[in-house]
mmCIF file of C-alpha atoms in Angstrom:
data_model
loop_
_atom_site.group_PDB
_atom_site.id
_atom_site.type_symbol
_atom_site.label_atom_id
_atom_site.label_comp_id
_atom_site.label_asym_id
_atom_site.label_seq_id
_atom_site.Cartn_x
_atom_site.Cartn_y
_atom_site.Cartn_z
ATOM 1 C CA MET A 5 82.988 56.466 217.853
ATOM 2 C CA GLN A 6 79.308 55.564 218.139
ATOM 3 C CA VAL A 7 77.597 54.852 221.430
ATOM 4 C CA SER A 8 74.047 53.875 222.065
ATOM 5 C CA VAL A 9 71.647 52.664 224.677
ATOM 6 C CA VAL A 10 69.239 50.010 223.280
ATOM 7 C CA HIS A 11 66.115 49.901 225.444
ATOM 8 C CA PHE A 12 62.414 49.336 225.704
ATOM 9 C CA ALA A 13 59.977 51.623 227.406
ATOM 10 C CA GLY A 14 58.961 49.130 230.101
ATOM 11 C CA CYS A 15 62.422 48.859 231.618
ATOM 12 C CA PRO A 16 63.165 51.460 234.260
ATOM 13 C CA SER A 17 66.962 51.406 233.969
ATOM 14 C CA TRP A 18 67.620 52.728 230.466
ATOM 15 C CA ARG A 19 67.673 56.375 231.542
ATOM 16 C CA ALA A 20 70.233 55.637 234.339
ATOM 17 C CA ALA A 21 72.342 53.679 231.822
ATOM 18 C CA GLY A 22 72.285 56.645 229.438
ATOM 19 C CA ARG A 23 73.230 59.148 232.173
ATOM 20 C CA ARG A 24 76.135 56.959 233.273
ATOM 21 C CA LEU A 25 77.341 56.478 229.687
ATOM 22 C CA ARG A 26 77.145 60.282 229.148
ATOM 23 C CA ALA A 27 79.092 60.933 232.338
ATOM 24 C CA ALA A 28 81.728 58.334 231.407
ATOM 25 C CA LEU A 29 82.199 59.992 228.018
ATOM 26 C CA ASP A 30 82.509 63.402 229.607
ATOM 27 C CA GLU A 31 85.033 61.974 232.048
ATOM 28 C CA HIS A 32 87.148 60.960 228.998
ATOM 29 C CA GLY A 33 86.815 64.462 227.556
ATOM 30 C CA ARG A 34 84.439 63.246 224.787
ATOM 31 C CA SER A 35 81.516 65.560 225.142
ATOM 32 C CA ASP A 36 81.519 65.652 221.316
ATOM 33 C CA ILE A 37 80.131 62.087 221.153
ATOM 34 C CA ALA A 38 76.362 61.880 221.235
ATOM 35 C CA VAL A 39 74.574 59.099 222.995
ATOM 36 C CA ALA A 40 71.935 57.538 220.759
ATOM 37 C CA TYR A 41 68.865 56.013 222.312
ATOM 38 C CA VAL A 42 67.545 53.110 220.252
ATOM 39 C CA PRO A 43 64.146 51.611 221.161
ATOM 40 C CA MET A 44 63.770 47.889 220.640
ATOM 41 C CA ALA A 45 60.456 46.995 219.045
ATOM 42 C CA SER A 46 60.070 43.340 219.943
ATOM 43 C CA GLY A 47 61.513 40.470 221.868
ATOM 44 C CA ALA A 48 62.138 38.656 218.539
ATOM 45 C CA ALA A 49 64.221 41.557 217.324
ATOM 46 C CA ALA A 50 66.180 41.612 220.620
ATOM 47 C CA ALA A 51 66.835 37.901 220.400
ATOM 48 C CA ALA A 52 67.908 38.156 216.749
ATOM 49 C CA ALA A 53 70.382 40.875 217.659
ATOM 50 C CA GLY A 54 71.769 38.712 220.521
ATOM 51 C CA PHE A 55 70.878 41.096 223.308
ATOM 52 C CA ARG A 56 70.985 39.687 226.847
ATOM 53 C CA GLY A 57 68.239 41.912 228.110
ATOM 54 C CA LEU A 58 67.878 45.688 227.987
ATOM 55 C CA PRO A 59 69.260 48.241 228.390
ATOM 56 C CA THR A 60 72.278 47.215 226.386
ATOM 57 C CA LEU A 61 75.075 49.662 225.942
ATOM 58 C CA LEU A 62 76.786 49.468 222.573
ATOM 59 C CA ILE A 63 80.179 50.995 221.831
ATOM 60 C CA ASP A 64 80.936 51.005 218.138
ATOM 61 C CA GLY A 65 78.161 48.444 217.729
ATOM 62 C CA HIS A 66 79.488 45.998 220.313
ATOM 63 C CA ASP A 67 78.076 45.013 223.689
ATOM 64 C CA ARG A 68 80.969 45.657 226.064
ATOM 65 C CA PHE A 69 79.208 43.774 228.889
ATOM 66 C CA PRO A 70 78.333 40.419 227.230
ATOM 67 C CA SER A 71 77.268 38.285 230.160
ATOM 68 C CA GLY A 72 74.141 36.475 231.248
ATOM 69 C CA PRO A 73 71.749 34.094 229.538
ATOM 70 C CA MET A 74 69.747 34.912 226.375
ATOM 71 C CA PRO A 75 66.297 35.832 227.686
ATOM 72 C CA ASP A 76 62.977 35.335 226.003
ATOM 73 C CA GLY A 77 61.168 38.507 224.977
ATOM 74 C CA LEU A 78 61.812 42.051 226.110
ATOM 75 C CA THR A 79 63.330 41.770 229.575
ATOM 76 C CA CYS A 80 65.233 44.028 231.853
ATOM 77 C CA ARG A 81 68.934 43.197 232.102
ATOM 78 C CA LEU A 82 70.994 42.904 235.284
ATOM 79 C CA TYR A 83 74.610 43.940 235.484
ATOM 80 C CA PRO A 84 77.128 42.952 238.179
ATOM 81 C CA THR A 85 78.284 46.104 240.005
ATOM 82 C CA ALA A 86 80.378 46.827 243.057
ATOM 83 C CA THR A 87 77.238 46.911 245.143
ATOM 84 C CA GLY A 88 75.490 43.870 243.624
ATOM 85 C CA LEU A 89 73.260 43.372 240.630
ATOM 86 C CA ALA A 90 71.777 46.500 239.097
ATOM 87 C CA GLY A 91 69.825 47.537 236.013
ATOM 88 C CA ALA A 92 72.744 49.434 234.585
ATOM 89 C CA PRO A 93 76.528 49.164 234.843
ATOM 90 C CA ASP A 94 78.449 51.432 237.184
ATOM 91 C CA GLN A 95 79.895 54.565 235.621
ATOM 92 C CA ALA A 96 83.406 53.266 236.486
ATOM 93 C CA ASP A 97 82.762 50.114 234.507
ATOM 94 C CA ILE A 98 81.498 52.043 231.537
ATOM 95 C CA ALA A 99 84.562 54.296 231.738
ATOM 96 C CA ALA A 100 86.804 51.231 231.723
ATOM 97 C CA ALA A 101 85.011 49.839 228.670
ATOM 98 C CA LEU A 102 85.479 53.214 226.911
ATOM 99 C CA ARG A 103 89.169 53.295 227.770
ATOM 100 C CA GLU A 104 89.574 50.223 225.541
ATOM 101 C CA ARG A 105 88.197 52.291 222.621
ATOM 102 C CA ILE A 106 89.437 55.834 223.327
ATOM 103 C CA PRO A 107 93.195 56.407 223.019
ATOM 104 C CA SER A 108 94.784 58.151 225.993
#
């Protein structure tokens, strides 16, 4: 399994997204899986890849939270969470997305 956080330096939420992804992996007993941090160089590259803002969490190359409009340029992404919109998904939501990929 490959997991990554695609980000750009100007967005303040990519570190929190990475911490939550790491914690969700650990929760599943998968401390052996490294979280890759992939910087996005340009808005054109983000649009070509189909990203709906950054950070984007990829699990085996797929965005497990594909919602929201396609933005122009490098923009911060908002995720629906239990407490409202946030710059990163809740750890529980990430864990649920991982459950679909990690056998029990």
